[in-house]
Short mmCIF file of C-alpha atoms and ligand atoms in Angstrom, two decimals:
data_model
loop_
_atom_site.label_atom_id
_atom_site.label_comp_id
_atom_site.label_asym_id
_atom_site.label_seq_id
_atom_site.Cartn_x
_atom_site.Cartn_y
_atom_site.Cartn_z
CA MET A 14 42.16 95.96 82.41
CA LYS A 15 44.13 94.16 79.79
CA SER A 16 41.28 91.82 78.88
CA ASN A 17 38.84 94.75 78.82
CA LEU A 18 41.15 96.56 76.45
CA LEU A 19 41.41 93.55 74.20
CA ALA A 20 37.67 93.05 74.17
CA SER A 21 37.20 96.70 73.24
CA CYS A 22 39.80 96.30 70.58
CA VAL A 23 37.98 93.49 68.86
CA SER A 24 34.55 95.08 69.01
CA LEU A 25 35.47 98.70 68.39
CA SER A 26 38.38 98.76 66.02
CA LEU A 27 36.00 98.67 63.09
CA LEU A 28 33.96 101.59 64.36
CA ALA A 29 36.47 104.21 63.41
CA VAL A 30 35.82 106.60 66.23
CA GLY A 31 38.34 109.13 65.13
CA GLY A 32 38.51 111.69 67.89
CA ALA A 33 39.91 115.06 67.07
CA ALA A 34 43.52 113.99 66.53
CA TRP A 35 45.96 116.44 67.99
CA GLY A 36 43.35 119.09 68.78
CA ASN A 37 43.35 122.50 67.14
CA VAL A 38 46.29 123.81 69.17
CA GLY A 39 48.44 120.80 68.26
CA HIS A 40 47.64 120.93 64.55
CA GLN A 41 48.13 124.69 64.32
CA THR A 42 51.45 124.37 66.12
CA ILE A 43 52.61 121.79 63.57
CA GLY A 44 51.60 124.04 60.68
CA PHE A 45 53.28 127.12 62.16
CA ILE A 46 56.50 125.14 62.73
CA ALA A 47 56.42 123.94 59.11
CA GLN A 48 56.07 127.52 57.84
CA ASN A 49 59.46 128.29 59.43
CA PHE A 50 61.27 125.63 57.39
CA LEU A 51 59.65 125.96 53.94
CA GLY A 52 61.90 126.56 50.95
CA PRO A 53 61.05 129.45 48.63
CA LYS A 54 59.06 127.45 46.07
CA ALA A 55 57.18 125.46 48.68
CA ALA A 56 56.36 128.70 50.52
CA ALA A 57 55.13 130.26 47.28
CA PHE A 58 53.01 127.21 46.53
CA VAL A 59 51.39 127.36 49.96
CA GLN A 60 50.81 131.11 49.64
CA GLY A 61 49.38 130.70 46.16
CA HIS A 62 47.09 127.76 46.78
CA LEU A 63 45.52 128.38 50.18
CA ASN A 64 42.58 130.72 49.81
CA ALA A 65 42.00 133.90 51.82
CA SER A 66 40.33 132.02 54.70
CA PHE A 67 43.67 130.47 55.60
CA ASP A 68 45.78 133.61 55.32
CA GLY A 69 48.46 131.69 53.40
CA SER A 70 49.44 129.75 56.53
CA LEU A 71 49.78 126.02 57.10
CA GLY A 72 49.17 126.82 60.78
CA ILE A 73 45.71 128.24 60.21
CA ALA A 74 44.90 125.67 57.51
CA ALA A 75 45.93 122.65 59.59
CA THR A 76 42.58 122.19 61.35
CA TRP A 77 40.35 122.27 58.24
CA ALA A 78 40.38 118.47 57.82
CA ASP A 79 39.03 117.99 61.36
CA GLN A 80 36.39 120.70 60.90
CA VAL A 81 34.93 119.08 57.76
CA LYS A 82 35.14 115.38 58.63
CA SER A 83 31.83 115.38 60.49
CA THR A 84 29.97 117.33 57.76
CA PRO A 85 28.07 115.34 55.11
CA PRO A 86 30.24 116.31 52.11
CA PHE A 87 33.40 115.06 53.85
CA GLU A 88 32.19 112.22 56.06
CA TRP A 89 34.01 109.79 53.75
CA SER A 90 37.31 111.32 54.89
CA LYS A 91 36.97 110.59 58.63
CA ASN A 92 38.67 107.18 58.41
CA LEU A 93 41.73 108.71 56.74
CA HIS A 94 42.93 110.37 59.95
CA PHE A 95 44.44 107.24 61.51
CA VAL A 96 45.64 103.69 61.02
CA ASP A 97 44.17 101.05 63.32
CA ALA A 98 47.31 99.16 64.34
CA GLU A 99 46.06 95.79 65.60
CA ASP A 100 48.94 95.33 68.03
CA ASP A 101 49.04 94.74 71.76
CA PRO A 102 50.44 97.65 73.78
CA PRO A 103 52.14 97.91 76.16
CA VAL A 104 53.38 94.34 75.50
CA SER A 105 54.11 94.67 71.81
CA CYS A 106 53.76 97.48 69.31
CA SER A 107 53.73 97.23 65.51
CA VAL A 108 52.20 98.61 62.32
CA GLU A 109 51.69 96.38 59.28
CA GLU A 110 50.26 97.71 56.04
CA THR A 111 48.53 94.51 55.02
CA ARG A 112 47.08 93.88 58.48
CA ASP A 113 46.17 97.45 59.40
CA CYS A 114 45.38 99.18 56.09
CA ALA A 115 44.06 96.31 54.02
CA ASP A 116 41.25 98.36 52.47
CA PHE A 117 43.58 101.30 51.63
CA ILE A 118 41.38 103.53 53.75
CA CYS A 119 43.84 104.79 56.33
CA ILE A 120 46.29 107.60 56.87
CA LEU A 121 49.13 105.73 55.14
CA ALA A 122 47.29 105.50 51.82
CA ALA A 123 45.79 108.97 52.26
CA ILE A 124 49.24 110.58 52.44
CA ALA A 125 50.18 108.85 49.17
CA ASN A 126 46.92 109.88 47.52
CA TYR A 127 47.10 113.56 48.47
CA THR A 128 50.80 113.81 47.71
CA ALA A 129 50.11 112.59 44.19
CA ARG A 130 47.13 114.90 43.89
CA VAL A 131 48.83 118.06 45.17
CA VAL A 132 51.19 117.99 42.16
CA ASP A 133 48.64 116.72 39.61
CA PRO A 134 48.40 119.56 37.06
CA THR A 135 45.10 118.25 35.69
CA LEU A 136 43.21 118.92 38.93
CA PRO A 137 41.19 122.14 39.38
CA PRO A 138 42.57 124.64 41.95
CA GLU A 139 40.07 123.74 44.67
CA GLN A 140 41.15 120.07 44.46
CA THR A 141 44.81 121.09 44.66
CA MET A 142 44.03 123.14 47.75
CA GLU A 143 42.09 120.22 49.26
CA ALA A 144 45.13 117.96 48.74
CA LEU A 145 47.39 120.51 50.47
CA LEU A 146 44.93 120.86 53.36
CA PHE A 147 44.88 117.09 53.85
CA ILE A 148 48.69 116.79 53.71
CA ASP A 149 48.99 119.65 56.22
CA HIS A 150 46.72 117.73 58.60
CA PHE A 151 47.68 114.08 58.04
CA LEU A 152 51.44 114.62 58.48
CA GLY A 153 50.36 115.86 61.91
CA ASP A 154 47.95 113.06 62.81
CA ILE A 155 50.54 110.41 61.97
CA THR A 156 52.71 111.56 64.91
CA GLN A 157 49.90 111.17 67.50
CA PRO A 158 50.40 107.75 69.17
CA LEU A 159 46.67 107.10 69.52
CA HIS A 160 46.14 107.73 65.81
CA VAL A 161 48.31 104.69 65.19
CA GLU A 162 46.48 102.34 67.54
CA ALA A 163 43.30 100.28 67.28
CA ILE A 164 42.70 99.45 70.95
CA ALA A 165 39.50 100.92 72.39
CA ALA A 166 39.04 103.07 69.29
CA GLY A 167 42.44 104.65 69.67
CA GLY A 168 41.88 105.18 73.41
CA ASN A 169 38.60 107.09 72.92
CA ASP A 170 36.82 104.42 74.97
CA ILE A 171 39.24 104.48 77.90
CA ASP A 172 37.91 106.87 80.55
CA ALA A 173 40.42 109.10 82.31
CA LEU A 174 40.72 112.40 84.15
CA CYS A 175 42.59 115.57 83.21
CA SER A 176 43.07 117.85 86.23
CA GLY A 177 39.98 116.25 87.74
CA GLU A 178 37.77 116.69 84.66
CA SER A 179 36.35 113.66 82.85
CA THR A 180 38.08 112.87 79.60
CA ASN A 181 39.42 109.85 77.77
CA LEU A 182 42.90 108.67 76.93
CA HIS A 183 42.72 109.85 73.31
CA ALA A 184 41.42 113.32 74.14
CA ALA A 185 44.02 113.79 76.87
CA TRP A 186 46.77 113.25 74.28
CA ASP A 187 45.08 115.35 71.58
CA THR A 188 44.23 118.25 73.79
CA GLY A 189 44.08 117.92 77.59
CA MET A 190 47.75 117.48 78.47
CA LEU A 191 48.93 119.52 75.51
CA VAL A 192 46.80 122.57 76.26
CA LYS A 193 47.60 122.45 79.97
CA ASN A 194 51.30 122.58 79.09
CA VAL A 195 50.88 125.32 76.46
CA ASP A 196 48.96 127.44 78.96
CA ALA A 197 51.59 126.87 81.64
CA VAL A 198 54.82 127.41 79.71
CA HIS A 199 54.14 128.57 76.10
CA GLY A 200 51.98 131.65 76.61
CA GLY A 201 48.75 129.82 75.85
CA THR A 202 48.96 130.13 72.05
CA SER A 203 49.89 127.81 69.21
CA GLU A 204 51.97 130.64 67.67
CA GLN A 205 54.16 130.91 70.78
CA TYR A 206 54.36 127.14 71.19
CA ALA A 207 55.47 126.81 67.56
CA ALA A 208 58.05 129.58 68.03
CA ASP A 209 59.44 127.86 71.13
CA LEU A 210 59.64 124.44 69.44
CA THR A 211 61.19 126.02 66.32
CA ILE A 212 64.06 127.30 68.46
CA GLU A 213 64.52 123.80 69.89
CA ILE A 214 64.70 122.46 66.34
CA ILE A 215 67.11 125.14 65.10
CA ASN A 216 69.58 125.29 67.96
CA GLY A 217 68.13 123.55 71.03
CA THR A 218 67.21 120.06 72.23
CA PHE A 219 66.20 118.83 68.81
CA SER A 220 68.94 120.33 66.66
CA GLY A 221 71.10 117.21 66.87
CA ILE A 222 68.33 114.75 66.01
CA ARG A 223 66.17 116.63 63.52
CA SER A 224 67.99 115.13 60.53
CA GLU A 225 66.89 111.65 61.71
CA TRP A 226 63.26 112.74 61.54
CA ILE A 227 63.41 113.19 57.78
CA THR A 228 65.31 110.08 56.90
CA CYS A 229 63.00 107.14 56.65
CA ILE A 230 65.49 104.76 58.13
CA ASN A 231 64.86 102.71 61.20
CA THR A 232 67.91 103.71 63.18
CA THR A 233 67.58 100.72 65.52
CA GLU A 234 67.80 98.31 62.61
CA PRO A 235 71.41 98.29 61.36
CA PHE A 236 70.41 96.40 58.22
CA PHE A 237 68.62 99.46 56.89
CA ASN A 238 71.70 101.61 57.13
CA LYS A 239 73.56 99.33 54.76
CA ARG A 240 70.89 99.16 52.10
CA ALA A 241 71.79 100.71 48.79
CA ASP A 242 68.15 101.56 48.15
CA MET A 243 67.46 103.31 51.42
CA PRO A 244 63.96 104.65 51.86
CA SER A 245 63.83 108.43 51.80
CA ILE A 246 61.44 111.30 51.27
CA GLU A 247 63.13 111.91 47.92
CA ARG A 248 62.49 108.33 46.84
CA ASP A 249 58.85 108.36 47.96
CA ILE A 250 58.21 111.62 46.12
CA ALA A 251 60.07 110.45 43.00
CA ASN A 252 57.93 107.32 42.91
CA ILE A 253 54.80 109.42 43.20
CA ILE A 254 55.82 111.94 40.55
CA GLN A 255 57.09 109.40 38.08
CA GLY A 256 53.93 107.34 38.56
CA ARG A 257 55.89 104.28 39.61
CA GLN A 258 53.76 104.00 42.69
CA PHE A 259 51.03 101.40 42.25
CA PHE A 260 48.34 104.02 42.29
CA ASN A 261 44.87 104.60 41.00
CA ASP A 262 41.49 105.56 42.40
CA SER A 263 40.74 102.19 43.92
CA THR A 264 44.13 101.05 45.11
CA ILE A 265 47.11 102.79 46.61
CA THR A 266 50.36 101.38 47.88
CA PRO A 267 51.36 103.42 50.89
CA LEU A 268 54.74 105.09 50.69
CA GLU A 269 57.80 104.06 52.67
CA CYS A 270 58.36 107.12 54.88
CA PRO A 271 54.82 107.35 56.29
CA LEU A 272 55.05 103.69 57.33
CA VAL A 273 58.35 104.26 59.14
CA TRP A 274 56.86 107.37 60.77
CA ALA A 275 53.74 105.44 61.83
CA ARG A 276 55.93 102.78 63.48
CA ASP A 277 58.01 105.43 65.21
CA THR A 278 54.79 106.96 66.60
CA ASN A 279 53.20 103.64 67.53
CA ALA A 280 56.27 102.71 69.64
CA PHE A 281 55.16 105.39 72.14
CA ASP A 282 52.01 103.35 72.79
CA CYS A 283 54.25 100.72 74.37
CA SER A 284 56.76 103.05 76.05
CA THR A 285 54.50 105.79 77.37
CA VAL A 286 50.83 106.02 76.41
CA PHE A 287 49.50 102.80 77.93
CA SER A 288 51.62 102.95 81.08
CA PHE A 289 48.75 103.90 83.34
CA GLU A 290 46.04 102.17 85.35
CA PRO A 291 42.74 103.79 84.42
CA GLU A 292 40.90 102.09 87.28
CA THR A 293 43.25 102.92 90.15
CA ASP A 294 44.91 106.12 88.91
CA PRO A 295 42.95 107.73 86.08
CA GLU A 296 44.53 111.22 86.40
CA LEU A 297 46.68 111.99 83.33
CA CYS A 298 47.34 115.72 83.66
CA GLU A 299 49.32 115.57 86.90
CA GLY A 300 52.27 113.63 88.27
CA THR A 301 54.54 111.18 86.53
CA TYR A 302 52.25 110.38 83.63
CA PHE A 303 52.04 114.06 82.70
CA THR A 304 55.74 114.79 83.12
CA ASN A 305 56.59 111.76 80.96
CA ALA A 306 54.04 112.71 78.30
CA ILE A 307 54.97 116.36 77.72
CA PRO A 308 58.45 115.69 76.23
CA VAL A 309 56.83 113.15 73.90
CA ILE A 310 54.21 115.67 72.78
CA ASP A 311 56.88 118.36 72.21
CA LEU A 312 58.96 115.87 70.22
CA GLN A 313 56.08 114.57 68.11
CA LEU A 314 54.75 118.02 67.19
CA SER A 315 58.26 119.17 66.31
CA LYS A 316 58.83 116.12 64.12
CA ALA A 317 55.52 116.63 62.37
CA GLY A 318 56.19 120.27 61.57
CA PHE A 319 59.72 119.66 60.39
CA ARG A 320 58.64 116.69 58.23
CA LEU A 321 55.72 118.61 56.73
CA ALA A 322 58.14 121.29 55.57
CA ALA A 323 60.62 118.69 54.26
CA TRP A 324 57.85 116.85 52.38
CA LEU A 325 56.67 120.02 50.63
CA ASN A 326 60.28 121.13 50.04
CA VAL A 327 61.11 117.91 48.20
CA LEU A 328 57.94 118.30 46.15
CA PHE A 329 58.49 121.93 45.17
CA ASP A 330 62.12 122.87 45.87
CA GLY A 331 63.72 119.50 45.13
CA ALA A 332 65.40 118.94 48.50
CA PRO A 333 64.18 118.46 52.08
CA LEU A 334 66.17 121.28 53.63
CA VAL A 335 66.37 124.55 51.76
CA SER A 336 67.74 127.65 53.41
C1 LIG B 405 38.42 128.63 51.29
O1 LIG B 405 38.21 127.25 51.12
C2 LIG B 405 37.45 126.65 52.15
C3 LIG B 405 37.45 125.15 51.90
O2 LIG B 405 36.95 124.85 50.65
C4 LIG B 405 36.05 127.26 52.16
O3 LIG B 405 35.29 126.70 53.21
C5 LIG B 405 36.17 128.76 52.33
O4 LIG B 405 34.88 129.34 52.23
C6 LIG B 405 37.09 129.36 51.28
N1 LIG B 405 37.29 130.77 51.58
C7 LIG B 405 37.28 131.72 50.64
C8 LIG B 405 37.54 133.12 51.11
O5 LIG B 405 37.05 131.46 49.47
C1 LIG B 406 42.01 110.16 46.79
O1 LIG B 406 41.48 111.48 46.99
C2 LIG B 406 40.27 111.73 46.30
C3 LIG B 406 39.91 113.21 46.47
O2 LIG B 406 39.71 113.54 47.82
C4 LIG B 406 39.19 110.80 46.83
O3 LIG B 406 37.98 111.03 46.12
C5 LIG B 406 39.65 109.36 46.61
O4 LIG B 406 38.68 108.51 47.21
C6 LIG B 406 40.99 109.14 47.27
N1 LIG B 406 41.44 107.80 46.94
C7 LIG B 406 41.79 106.93 47.88
C8 LIG B 406 42.15 105.56 47.41
O5 LIG B 406 41.82 107.21 49.06
C1 LIG B 407 68.52 130.09 68.52
O1 LIG B 407 67.74 130.38 67.38
C2 LIG B 407 66.76 131.39 67.59
C3 LIG B 407 65.89 131.45 66.35
O2 LIG B 407 66.68 131.63 65.20
C4 LIG B 407 67.45 132.70 67.93
O3 LIG B 407 66.47 133.68 68.22
C5 LIG B 407 68.34 132.52 69.15
O4 LIG B 407 69.07 133.69 69.40
C6 LIG B 407 69.29 131.35 68.94
N1 LIG B 407 70.02 131.10 70.18
C7 LIG B 407 71.28 130.74 70.18
C8 LIG B 407 71.85 130.48 71.55
O5 LIG B 407 71.94 130.62 69.18
C1 LIG B 408 44.73 99.95 39.46
O1 LIG B 408 46.09 99.67 39.15
C2 LIG B 408 46.38 98.27 39.13
C3 LIG B 408 47.90 98.12 38.88
O2 LIG B 408 48.33 98.92 37.83
C4 LIG B 408 45.55 97.58 38.04
O3 LIG B 408 45.80 96.18 38.07
C5 LIG B 408 44.07 97.82 38.32
O4 LIG B 408 43.29 97.28 37.28
C6 LIG B 408 43.81 99.31 38.42
N1 LIG B 408 42.42 99.54 38.79
C7 LIG B 408 41.67 100.49 38.20
C8 LIG B 408 40.28 100.61 38.71
O5 LIG B 408 42.12 101.22 37.32
C1 LIG B 409 62.98 99.18 64.01
O1 LIG B 409 63.43 97.86 63.82
C2 LIG B 409 63.38 97.08 65.00
C3 LIG B 409 64.04 95.75 64.70
O2 LIG B 409 63.51 95.19 63.53
C4 LIG B 409 61.91 96.95 65.41
O3 LIG B 409 61.82 96.19 66.60
C5 LIG B 409 61.33 98.35 65.65
O4 LIG B 409 59.95 98.24 65.92
C6 LIG B 409 61.51 99.22 64.43
N1 LIG B 409 61.10 100.58 64.74
C7 LIG B 409 60.54 101.37 63.84
C8 LIG B 409 60.23 102.75 64.32
O5 LIG B 409 60.28 101.01 62.71
ZN1 LIG B 410 42.73 114.44 62.20
#
């Protein structure tokens, strides 16, 4: 299997088969979680800049980028939904900007681009809205392990089963396992799933670790904790706003936080995602694989929603957590 995977990696990593990326339920859940943590100015910005189709909600707006990426006017955007990490899971996982985003066409550069654009006062309103729609979506995609993985087109080319139905590894993570779990224990809706995860963030399982999600420090690397110039959302946003970021239409230096977040996500490819044998046991939506995956999905969606709010809060309210 390993050699098949590697062969697929070499031949397919350039094809950019994007998949849906957290399916609609996952993206909406992220957006609805974010709504619960927006500061007053960020909330007003969202309300004021999303048009009537999105009902002023990051939850409803979160799927727009997937809906348009296969239509001719937006085909150029389909390669912005992921970064093709050329690593070797489950043996070794890594994300490197120069190796994996050399052409600046990847989710890391896209987050920098649309963050700069969302606060660019010279852009017309529809471009500002487009930037917000992309941020809403890409801060979600960057927490999906198979959106930070090149092998077999991010797992799209690895056949699998979900409750007996044919699927592939990527789709099972985007949608199959997630939806099965939402139907079973979260009332079958992204609104209820977001409400349940929001409680975990406020005063449940995630309340003790949520602050780590919005620092951009690698907590397993003690060196980082001692640095005077620690990466942070505030520093990324300040660099964008003050134009210190090496940034123009042809070249973008990705920011620090999205890279840390991509590495955090990619680590699950080694710990969890690739720990199955597609030939002997292709079923993903039952048994140990499923029970190990669900806590990861809950965690990643919660992180994404909380970070999306923090990102917009720093941009518009000046601090990541505003009560
Ligand atoms: C809102 O914007 C989207 C994306 O540009 C567009 O498809 C939709 O028609 C707009 N809706 C309204 C009510 O203007
Ligand atoms: C930044 O966003 C604009 C508007 O969507 C797009 O035209 C441009 O290609 C993007 N730049 C980069 C380097 O991704
Ligand atoms: C946890 O927070 C939720 C949402 O604010 C609230 O409804 C619930 O009562 C809280 N539970 C506890 C045990 O504090
Ligand atoms: C983009 O910015 C870099 C660094 O400031 C500069 O060297 C380069 O010429 C710029 N490219 C364009 C097309 O403006
Ligand atoms: C954190 O740093 C360690 C040691 O350098 C590295 O092995 C690990 O991949 C890093 N994790 C993240 C999420 O950056
Ligand atoms: Zn996507």
